Tab-separated table of C-alpha atoms and ligand atoms in Angstrom:
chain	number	residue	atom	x	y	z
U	1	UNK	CA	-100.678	-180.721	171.278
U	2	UNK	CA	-98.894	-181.495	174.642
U	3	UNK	CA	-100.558	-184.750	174.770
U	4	UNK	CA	-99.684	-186.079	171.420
U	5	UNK	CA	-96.361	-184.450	172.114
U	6	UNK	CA	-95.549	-187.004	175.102
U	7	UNK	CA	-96.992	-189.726	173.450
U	8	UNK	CA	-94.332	-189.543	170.824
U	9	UNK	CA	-91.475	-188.760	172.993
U	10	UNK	CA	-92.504	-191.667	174.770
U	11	UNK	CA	-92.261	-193.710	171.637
U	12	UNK	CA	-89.153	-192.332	170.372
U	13	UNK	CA	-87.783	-193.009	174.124
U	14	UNK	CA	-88.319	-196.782	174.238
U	15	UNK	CA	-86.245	-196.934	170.968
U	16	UNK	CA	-82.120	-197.502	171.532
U	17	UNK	CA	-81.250	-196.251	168.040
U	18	UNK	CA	-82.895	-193.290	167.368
U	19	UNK	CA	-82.635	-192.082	163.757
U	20	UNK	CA	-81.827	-188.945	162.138
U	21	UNK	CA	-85.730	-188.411	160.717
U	22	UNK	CA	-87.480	-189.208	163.876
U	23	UNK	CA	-84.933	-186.993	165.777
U	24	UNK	CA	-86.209	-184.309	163.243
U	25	UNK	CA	-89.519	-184.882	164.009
U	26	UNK	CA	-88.985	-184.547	167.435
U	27	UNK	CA	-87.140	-181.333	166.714
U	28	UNK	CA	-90.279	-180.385	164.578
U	29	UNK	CA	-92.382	-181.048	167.738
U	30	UNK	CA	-89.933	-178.392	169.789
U	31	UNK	CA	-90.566	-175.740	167.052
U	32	UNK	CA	-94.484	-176.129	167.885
U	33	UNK	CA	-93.884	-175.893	171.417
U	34	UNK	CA	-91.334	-173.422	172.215
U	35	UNK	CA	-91.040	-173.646	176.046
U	36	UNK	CA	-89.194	-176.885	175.683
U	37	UNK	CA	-86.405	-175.348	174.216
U	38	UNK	CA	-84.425	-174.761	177.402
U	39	UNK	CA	-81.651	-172.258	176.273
U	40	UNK	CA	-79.039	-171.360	173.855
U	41	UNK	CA	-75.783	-170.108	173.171
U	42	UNK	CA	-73.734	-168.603	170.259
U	43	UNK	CA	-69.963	-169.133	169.443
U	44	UNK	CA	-68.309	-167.037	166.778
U	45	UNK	CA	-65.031	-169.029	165.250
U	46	UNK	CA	-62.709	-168.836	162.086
U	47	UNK	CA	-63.173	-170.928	159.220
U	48	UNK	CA	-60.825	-173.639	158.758
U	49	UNK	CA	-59.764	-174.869	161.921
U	50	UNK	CA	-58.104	-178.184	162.613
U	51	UNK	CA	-60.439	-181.394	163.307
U	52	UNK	CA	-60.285	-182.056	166.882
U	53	UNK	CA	-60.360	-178.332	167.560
U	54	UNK	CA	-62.135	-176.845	170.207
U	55	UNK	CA	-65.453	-174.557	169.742
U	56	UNK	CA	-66.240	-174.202	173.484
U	57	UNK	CA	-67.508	-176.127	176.916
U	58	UNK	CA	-71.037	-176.600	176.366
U	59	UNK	CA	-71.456	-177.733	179.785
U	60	UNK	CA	-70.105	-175.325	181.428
U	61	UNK	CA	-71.546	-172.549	178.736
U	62	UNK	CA	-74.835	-173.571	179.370
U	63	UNK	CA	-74.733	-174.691	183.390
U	64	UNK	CA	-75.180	-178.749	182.887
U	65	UNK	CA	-73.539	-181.314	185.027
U	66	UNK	CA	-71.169	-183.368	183.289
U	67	UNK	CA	-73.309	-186.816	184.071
U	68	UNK	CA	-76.817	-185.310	183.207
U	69	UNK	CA	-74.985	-185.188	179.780
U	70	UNK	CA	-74.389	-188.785	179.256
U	71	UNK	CA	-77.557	-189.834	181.162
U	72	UNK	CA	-79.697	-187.508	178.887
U	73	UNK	CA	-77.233	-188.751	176.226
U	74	UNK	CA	-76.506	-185.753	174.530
U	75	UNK	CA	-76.205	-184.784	171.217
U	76	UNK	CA	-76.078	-182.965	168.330
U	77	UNK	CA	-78.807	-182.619	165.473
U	78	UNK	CA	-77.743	-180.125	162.699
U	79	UNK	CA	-79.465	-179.781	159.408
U	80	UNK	CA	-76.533	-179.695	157.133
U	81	UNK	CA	-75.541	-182.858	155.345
U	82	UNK	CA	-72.137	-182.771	156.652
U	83	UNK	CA	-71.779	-182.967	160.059
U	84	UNK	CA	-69.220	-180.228	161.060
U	85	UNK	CA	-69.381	-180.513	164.801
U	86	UNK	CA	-68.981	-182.922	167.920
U	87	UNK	CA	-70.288	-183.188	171.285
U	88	UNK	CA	-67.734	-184.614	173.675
U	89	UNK	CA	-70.389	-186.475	176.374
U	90	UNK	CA	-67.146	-186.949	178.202
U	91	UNK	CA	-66.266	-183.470	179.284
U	92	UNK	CA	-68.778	-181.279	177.796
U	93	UNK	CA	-66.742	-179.645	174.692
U	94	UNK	CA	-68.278	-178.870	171.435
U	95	UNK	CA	-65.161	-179.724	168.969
U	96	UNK	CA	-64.459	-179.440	165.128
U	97	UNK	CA	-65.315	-182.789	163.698
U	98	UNK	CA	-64.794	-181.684	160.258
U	99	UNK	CA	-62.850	-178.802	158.301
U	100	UNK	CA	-65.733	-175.953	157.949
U	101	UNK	CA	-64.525	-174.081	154.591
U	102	UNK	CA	-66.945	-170.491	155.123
U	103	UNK	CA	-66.413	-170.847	150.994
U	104	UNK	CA	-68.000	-173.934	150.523
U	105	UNK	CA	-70.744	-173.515	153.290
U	106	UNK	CA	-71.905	-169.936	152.750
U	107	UNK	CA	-70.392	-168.656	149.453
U	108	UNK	CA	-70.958	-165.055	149.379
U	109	UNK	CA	-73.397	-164.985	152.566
U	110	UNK	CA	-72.193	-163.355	155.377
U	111	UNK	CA	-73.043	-164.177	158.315
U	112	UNK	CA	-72.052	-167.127	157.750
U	113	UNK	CA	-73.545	-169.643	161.198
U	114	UNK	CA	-73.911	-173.117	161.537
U	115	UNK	CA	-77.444	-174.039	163.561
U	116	UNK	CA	-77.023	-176.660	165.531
U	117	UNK	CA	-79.740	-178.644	168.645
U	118	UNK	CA	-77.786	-180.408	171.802
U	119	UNK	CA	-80.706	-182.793	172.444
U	120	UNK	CA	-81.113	-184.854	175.677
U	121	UNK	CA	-83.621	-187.343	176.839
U	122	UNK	CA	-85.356	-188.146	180.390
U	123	UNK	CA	-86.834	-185.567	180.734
U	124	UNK	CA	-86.546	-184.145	176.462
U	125	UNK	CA	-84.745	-180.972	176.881
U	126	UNK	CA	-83.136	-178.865	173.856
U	127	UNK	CA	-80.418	-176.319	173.486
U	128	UNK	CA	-79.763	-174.432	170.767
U	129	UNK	CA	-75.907	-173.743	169.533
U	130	UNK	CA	-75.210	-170.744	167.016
U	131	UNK	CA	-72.024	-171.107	165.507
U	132	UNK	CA	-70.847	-168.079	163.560
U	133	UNK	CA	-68.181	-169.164	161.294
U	134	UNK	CA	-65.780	-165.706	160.609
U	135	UNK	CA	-64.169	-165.602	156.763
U	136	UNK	CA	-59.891	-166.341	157.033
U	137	UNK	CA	-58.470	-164.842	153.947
U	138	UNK	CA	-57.294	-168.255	152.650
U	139	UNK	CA	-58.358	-167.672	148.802
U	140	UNK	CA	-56.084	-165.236	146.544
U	141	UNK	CA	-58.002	-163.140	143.698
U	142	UNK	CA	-57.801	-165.569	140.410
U	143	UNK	CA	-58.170	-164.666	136.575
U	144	UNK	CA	-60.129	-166.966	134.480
U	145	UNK	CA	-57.711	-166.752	131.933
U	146	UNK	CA	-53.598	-167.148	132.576
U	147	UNK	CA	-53.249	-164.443	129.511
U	148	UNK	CA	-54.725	-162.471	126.965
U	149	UNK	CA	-53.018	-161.478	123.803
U	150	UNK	CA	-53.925	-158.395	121.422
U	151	UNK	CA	-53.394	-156.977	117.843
U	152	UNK	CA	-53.065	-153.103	118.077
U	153	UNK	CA	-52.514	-150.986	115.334
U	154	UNK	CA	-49.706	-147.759	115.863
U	155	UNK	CA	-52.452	-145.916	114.624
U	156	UNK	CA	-54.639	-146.205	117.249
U	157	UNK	CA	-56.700	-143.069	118.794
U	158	UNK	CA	-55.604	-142.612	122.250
U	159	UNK	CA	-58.650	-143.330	124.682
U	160	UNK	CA	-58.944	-146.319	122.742
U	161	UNK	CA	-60.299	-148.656	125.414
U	162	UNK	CA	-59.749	-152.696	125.730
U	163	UNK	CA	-62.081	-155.100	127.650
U	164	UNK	CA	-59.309	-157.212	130.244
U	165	UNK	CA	-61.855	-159.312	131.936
U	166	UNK	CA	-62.404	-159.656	135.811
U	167	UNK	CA	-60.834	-161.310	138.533
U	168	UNK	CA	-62.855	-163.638	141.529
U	169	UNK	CA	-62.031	-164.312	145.341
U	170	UNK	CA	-64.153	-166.177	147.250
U	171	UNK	CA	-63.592	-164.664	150.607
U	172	UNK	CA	-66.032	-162.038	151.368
U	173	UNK	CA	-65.728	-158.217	153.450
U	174	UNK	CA	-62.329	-157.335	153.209
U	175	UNK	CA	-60.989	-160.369	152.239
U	176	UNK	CA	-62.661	-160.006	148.596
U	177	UNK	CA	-61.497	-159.066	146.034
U	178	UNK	CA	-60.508	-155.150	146.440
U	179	UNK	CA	-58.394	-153.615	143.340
U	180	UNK	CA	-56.102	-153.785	139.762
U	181	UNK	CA	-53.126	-152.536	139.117
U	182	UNK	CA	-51.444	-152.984	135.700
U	183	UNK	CA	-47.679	-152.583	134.420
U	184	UNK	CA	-46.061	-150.794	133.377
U	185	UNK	CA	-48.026	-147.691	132.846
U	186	UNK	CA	-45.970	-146.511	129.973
U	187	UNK	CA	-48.924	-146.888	127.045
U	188	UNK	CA	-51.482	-147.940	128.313
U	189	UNK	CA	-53.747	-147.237	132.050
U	190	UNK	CA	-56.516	-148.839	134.141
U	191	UNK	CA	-59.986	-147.051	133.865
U	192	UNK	CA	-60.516	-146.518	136.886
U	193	UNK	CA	-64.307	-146.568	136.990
U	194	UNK	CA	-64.165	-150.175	135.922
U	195	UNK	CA	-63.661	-153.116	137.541
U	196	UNK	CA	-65.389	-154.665	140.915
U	197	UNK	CA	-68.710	-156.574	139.476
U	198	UNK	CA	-67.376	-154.721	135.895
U	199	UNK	CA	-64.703	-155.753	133.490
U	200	UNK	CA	-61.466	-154.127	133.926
U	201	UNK	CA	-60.671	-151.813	130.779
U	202	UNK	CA	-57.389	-150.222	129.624
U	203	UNK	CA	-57.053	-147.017	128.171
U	204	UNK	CA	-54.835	-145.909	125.561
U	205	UNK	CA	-53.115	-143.044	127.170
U	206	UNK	CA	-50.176	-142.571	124.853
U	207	UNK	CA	-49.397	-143.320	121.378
U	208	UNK	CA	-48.352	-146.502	120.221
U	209	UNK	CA	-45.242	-146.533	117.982
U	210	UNK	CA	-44.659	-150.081	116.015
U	211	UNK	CA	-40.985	-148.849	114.695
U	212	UNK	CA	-39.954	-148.139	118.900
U	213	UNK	CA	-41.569	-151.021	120.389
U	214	UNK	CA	-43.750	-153.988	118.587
U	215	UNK	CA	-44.430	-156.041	121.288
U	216	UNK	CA	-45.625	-155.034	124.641
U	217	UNK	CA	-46.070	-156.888	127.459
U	218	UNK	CA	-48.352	-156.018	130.859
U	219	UNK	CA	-49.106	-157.461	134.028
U	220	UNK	CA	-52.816	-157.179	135.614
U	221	UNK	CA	-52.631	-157.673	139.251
U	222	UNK	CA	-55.556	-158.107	141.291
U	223	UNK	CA	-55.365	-157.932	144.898
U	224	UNK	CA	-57.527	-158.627	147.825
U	225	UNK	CA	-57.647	-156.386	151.017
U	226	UNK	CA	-56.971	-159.118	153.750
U	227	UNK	CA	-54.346	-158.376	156.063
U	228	UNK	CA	-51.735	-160.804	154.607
U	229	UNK	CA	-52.858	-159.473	151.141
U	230	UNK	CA	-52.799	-161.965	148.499
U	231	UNK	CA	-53.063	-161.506	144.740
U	232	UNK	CA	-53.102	-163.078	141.028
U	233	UNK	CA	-51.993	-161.895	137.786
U	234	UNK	CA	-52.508	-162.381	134.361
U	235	UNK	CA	-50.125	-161.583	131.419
U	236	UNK	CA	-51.257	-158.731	128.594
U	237	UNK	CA	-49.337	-159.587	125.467
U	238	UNK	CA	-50.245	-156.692	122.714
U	239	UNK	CA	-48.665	-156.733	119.130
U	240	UNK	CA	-48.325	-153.639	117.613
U	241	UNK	CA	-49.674	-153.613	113.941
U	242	UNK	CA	-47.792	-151.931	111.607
U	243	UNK	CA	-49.325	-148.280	110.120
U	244	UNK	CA	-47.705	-146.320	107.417
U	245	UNK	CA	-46.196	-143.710	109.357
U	246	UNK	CA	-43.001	-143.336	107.833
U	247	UNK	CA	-41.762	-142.520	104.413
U	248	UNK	CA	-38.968	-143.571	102.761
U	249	UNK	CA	-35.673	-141.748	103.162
U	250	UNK	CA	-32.770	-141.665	101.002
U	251	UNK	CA	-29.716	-142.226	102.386
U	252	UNK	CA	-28.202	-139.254	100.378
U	253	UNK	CA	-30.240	-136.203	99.079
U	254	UNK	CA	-27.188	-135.774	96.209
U	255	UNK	CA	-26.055	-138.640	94.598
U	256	UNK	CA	-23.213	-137.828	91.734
U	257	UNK	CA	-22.095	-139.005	88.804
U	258	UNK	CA	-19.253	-138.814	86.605
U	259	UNK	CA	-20.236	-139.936	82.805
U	260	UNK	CA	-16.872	-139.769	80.561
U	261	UNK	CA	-17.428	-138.492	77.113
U	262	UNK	CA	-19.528	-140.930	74.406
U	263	UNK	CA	-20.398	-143.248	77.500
U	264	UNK	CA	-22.704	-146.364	75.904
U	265	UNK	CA	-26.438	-147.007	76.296
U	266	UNK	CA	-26.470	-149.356	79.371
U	267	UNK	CA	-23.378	-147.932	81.133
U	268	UNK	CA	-23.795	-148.373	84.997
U	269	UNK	CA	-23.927	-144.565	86.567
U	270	UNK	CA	-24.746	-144.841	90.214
U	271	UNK	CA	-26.848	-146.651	92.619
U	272	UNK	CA	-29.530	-145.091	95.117
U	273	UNK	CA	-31.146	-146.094	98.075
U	274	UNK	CA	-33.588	-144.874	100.445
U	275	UNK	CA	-34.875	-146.807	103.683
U	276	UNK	CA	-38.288	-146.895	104.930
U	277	UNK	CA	-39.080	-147.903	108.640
U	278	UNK	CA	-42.252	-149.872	108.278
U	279	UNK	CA	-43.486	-153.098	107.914
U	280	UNK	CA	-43.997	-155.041	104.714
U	281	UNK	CA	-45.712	-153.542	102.000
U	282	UNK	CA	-45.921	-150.422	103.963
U	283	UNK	CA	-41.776	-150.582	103.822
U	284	UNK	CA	-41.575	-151.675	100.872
U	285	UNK	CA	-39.750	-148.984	98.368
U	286	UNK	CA	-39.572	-148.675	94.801
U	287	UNK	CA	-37.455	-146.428	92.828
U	288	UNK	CA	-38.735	-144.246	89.724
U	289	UNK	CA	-37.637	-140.476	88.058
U	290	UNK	CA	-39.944	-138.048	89.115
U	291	UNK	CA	-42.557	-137.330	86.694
U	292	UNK	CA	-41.744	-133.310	87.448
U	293	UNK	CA	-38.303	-134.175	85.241
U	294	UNK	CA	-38.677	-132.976	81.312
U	295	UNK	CA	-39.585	-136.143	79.372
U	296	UNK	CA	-36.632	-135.673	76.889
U	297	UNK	CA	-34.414	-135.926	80.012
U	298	UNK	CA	-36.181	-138.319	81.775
U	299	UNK	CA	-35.613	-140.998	78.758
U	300	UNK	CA	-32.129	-140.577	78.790
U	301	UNK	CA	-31.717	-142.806	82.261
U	302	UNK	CA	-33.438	-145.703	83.520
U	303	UNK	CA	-34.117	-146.438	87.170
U	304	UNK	CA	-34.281	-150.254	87.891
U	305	UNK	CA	-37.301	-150.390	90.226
U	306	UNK	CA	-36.149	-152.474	92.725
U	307	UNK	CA	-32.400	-151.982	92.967
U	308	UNK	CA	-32.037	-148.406	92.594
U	309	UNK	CA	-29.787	-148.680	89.479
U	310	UNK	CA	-29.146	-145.741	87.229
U	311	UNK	CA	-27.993	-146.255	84.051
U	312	UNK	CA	-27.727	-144.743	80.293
U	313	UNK	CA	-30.302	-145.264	77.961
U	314	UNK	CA	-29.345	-142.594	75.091
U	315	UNK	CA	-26.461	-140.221	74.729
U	316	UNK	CA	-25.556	-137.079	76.273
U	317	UNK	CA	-25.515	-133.852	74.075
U	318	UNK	CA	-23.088	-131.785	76.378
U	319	UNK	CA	-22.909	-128.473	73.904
U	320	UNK	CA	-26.192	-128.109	75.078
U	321	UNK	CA	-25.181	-128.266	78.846
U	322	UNK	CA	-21.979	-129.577	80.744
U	323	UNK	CA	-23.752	-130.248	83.988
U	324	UNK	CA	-27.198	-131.807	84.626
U	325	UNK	CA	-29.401	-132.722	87.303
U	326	UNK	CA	-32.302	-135.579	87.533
U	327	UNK	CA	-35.372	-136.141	90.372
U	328	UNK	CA	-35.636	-139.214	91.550
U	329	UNK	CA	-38.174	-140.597	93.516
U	330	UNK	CA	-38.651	-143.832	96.297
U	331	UNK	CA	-42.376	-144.441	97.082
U	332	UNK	CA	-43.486	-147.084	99.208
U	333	UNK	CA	-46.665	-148.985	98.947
U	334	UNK	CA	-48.823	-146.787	101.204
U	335	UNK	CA	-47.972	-143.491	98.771
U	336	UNK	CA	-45.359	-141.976	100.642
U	337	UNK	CA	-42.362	-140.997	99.257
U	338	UNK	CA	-38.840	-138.612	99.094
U	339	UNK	CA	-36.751	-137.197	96.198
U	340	UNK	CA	-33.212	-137.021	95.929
U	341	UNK	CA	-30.946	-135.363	92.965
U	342	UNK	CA	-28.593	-137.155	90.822
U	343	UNK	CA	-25.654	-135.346	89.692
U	344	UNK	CA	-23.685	-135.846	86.573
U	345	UNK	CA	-21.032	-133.885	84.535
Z	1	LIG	CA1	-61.852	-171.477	153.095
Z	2	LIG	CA1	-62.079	-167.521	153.327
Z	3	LIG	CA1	-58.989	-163.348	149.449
Z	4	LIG	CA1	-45.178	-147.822	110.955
């Protein structure tokens, strides 16, 4: 092994230019025949330091004179396709030859080293350089979506639960991604067993009320756990859908009349009105006489429908009675309804 071992070296020696795949050869060689390697050293640095930067003094690290590293001339062989570090021949420092984003290079992997060889020729000797690259918390948590938007009915049961999605950051240890928090808390709260790898769910917590409030707008936070803490949001717009939940209410219970003696069929009595708080059909009244009134009585008036009109439709017999009471009801579309009274003399 030795033999063919020098033979190469010898080979590799004679050439000026040296390429990258015989120099891994050569390194291939070393990994057979351990003893050559002839010591190593670790550094431990942050991420994203400035080109030029300095990592440490390899010469002075590892005990080598400053002119055995330009005779031997020095350098470095890493694996990676990007080459991250420099060897100064000049004064023995290892320096940052390009940014070193821990994101890019290790993603989630911690720890996160580059491996590097300080080769020199005449004689072949090898070094080994660890350098740890520590996580900077340079990447805030991010949504993948700016905003969600929801359609909620008033009616819903409260525990009701709604999927909100997840939030990513990069970094890794305490510079991940850490917790929610979503506001306001009025309706609506985080489960708190969801979220990390999970989904972050809401929780209905109190009821919703369309008539109070039909739109509702929240803010999910999510927040990392570096020391200058960074975060991202994402808007929660909910619409409240509309539930029949209210009836219709007059705006009198006793309306009254006054119908002067022999008063035509058609003559305009008095106008009711009732309100109803919902939405649409839901809010939509209509006007009729209560079907508890006697029939006989009942087809004396007419109730327009939609306007609430009362008027004549036959003609009062007042030796039977001088005063006289009608039921009349609003309904809207959903089956609720009130009753009010309607007066005359
Ligand atoms: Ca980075
Ligand atoms: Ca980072
Ligand atoms: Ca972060
Ligand atoms: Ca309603």
């Amino acid at each position: 092994m030795s033999v063919i071992l020098s033979l190469r070296l010898q080979s590799l020696n004679s050439k000026m230019d040296i390429s990258a795949m015989q120099w891994r050869t050569v390194l291939l060689f070393f990994v057979f025949c351990s003893e050559c390697a002839c010591g190593q050293i670790s550094y431990s640095i942050p991420e994203e330091m400035a080109i030029g930067s300095m990592i440490g003094n390899i010469a002075q690290d590892l005990g080598l004179d400053i002119k055995r590293l330009k005779s031997g001339k020095a350098r470095i062989f890493s694996g990676e396709s990007m080459e991250y570090v420099d060897l100064n021949r000049e004064n023995g420092l290892l320096l940052i030859k390009e940014k070193i984003d821990r994101e890019s290079l290790c993603a989630k992997l911690t720890p996160c080293a580059l491996h590097l060889q300080i080769i020199m020729e005449n004689p072949m000797e090898l070094y080994s350089v660890t350098v740890e690259i520590t996580d900077v918390n340079d990447n805030a948590p991010t949504f993948q979506k700016n905003e969600m938007r929801f359609d909620i009915s008033e009616s819903a049961m409260i525990g009701a639960r709604f999927v909100l999605g997840k939030a990513a950051d990069p970094d890794v240890g305490i510079n991940g991604l850490r917790s929610y928090s979503l506001k306001p808390t009025d309706n609506f709260v985080l489960d708190k067993e969801s979220g990390g790898e999970k989904n972050v769910e809401m929780i209905l917590q109190k009821p919703l009320d369309r008539e109070k409030e039909s739109q509702i707008t929240l803010t999910l936070t999510a927040f990392d756990g570096g020391e200058s803490r960074l975060s991202g949001t994402m808007q929660i717009y909910i619409t409240i859908m509309d539930a029949n939940d209210n009836a219709p209410v007059f705006t009198q219970k006793v309306y009254k009349a006054a119908i002067i003696e022999n008063a035509k069929k058609g003559t305009k009595l008095t106008r009711v009105s009732a309100s109803d708080a919902d939405e649409g059909s839901n809010g939509h009244v209509s006007y009729y006489i209560s079907d508890a009134v006697d029939i006989f009585l009942a087809d004396l008036f007419l109730v327009d429908q939609q306007s609430g009109e009362v008027t004549l439709n036959g003609l009062i017999d007042y030796e039977k009675s001088s005063i006289h009471q009608l039921d009349i009801q609003a309904r809207d579309q959903g089956g609720l309804s009130d009753t009010c009274k309607l007066v005359y003399r």
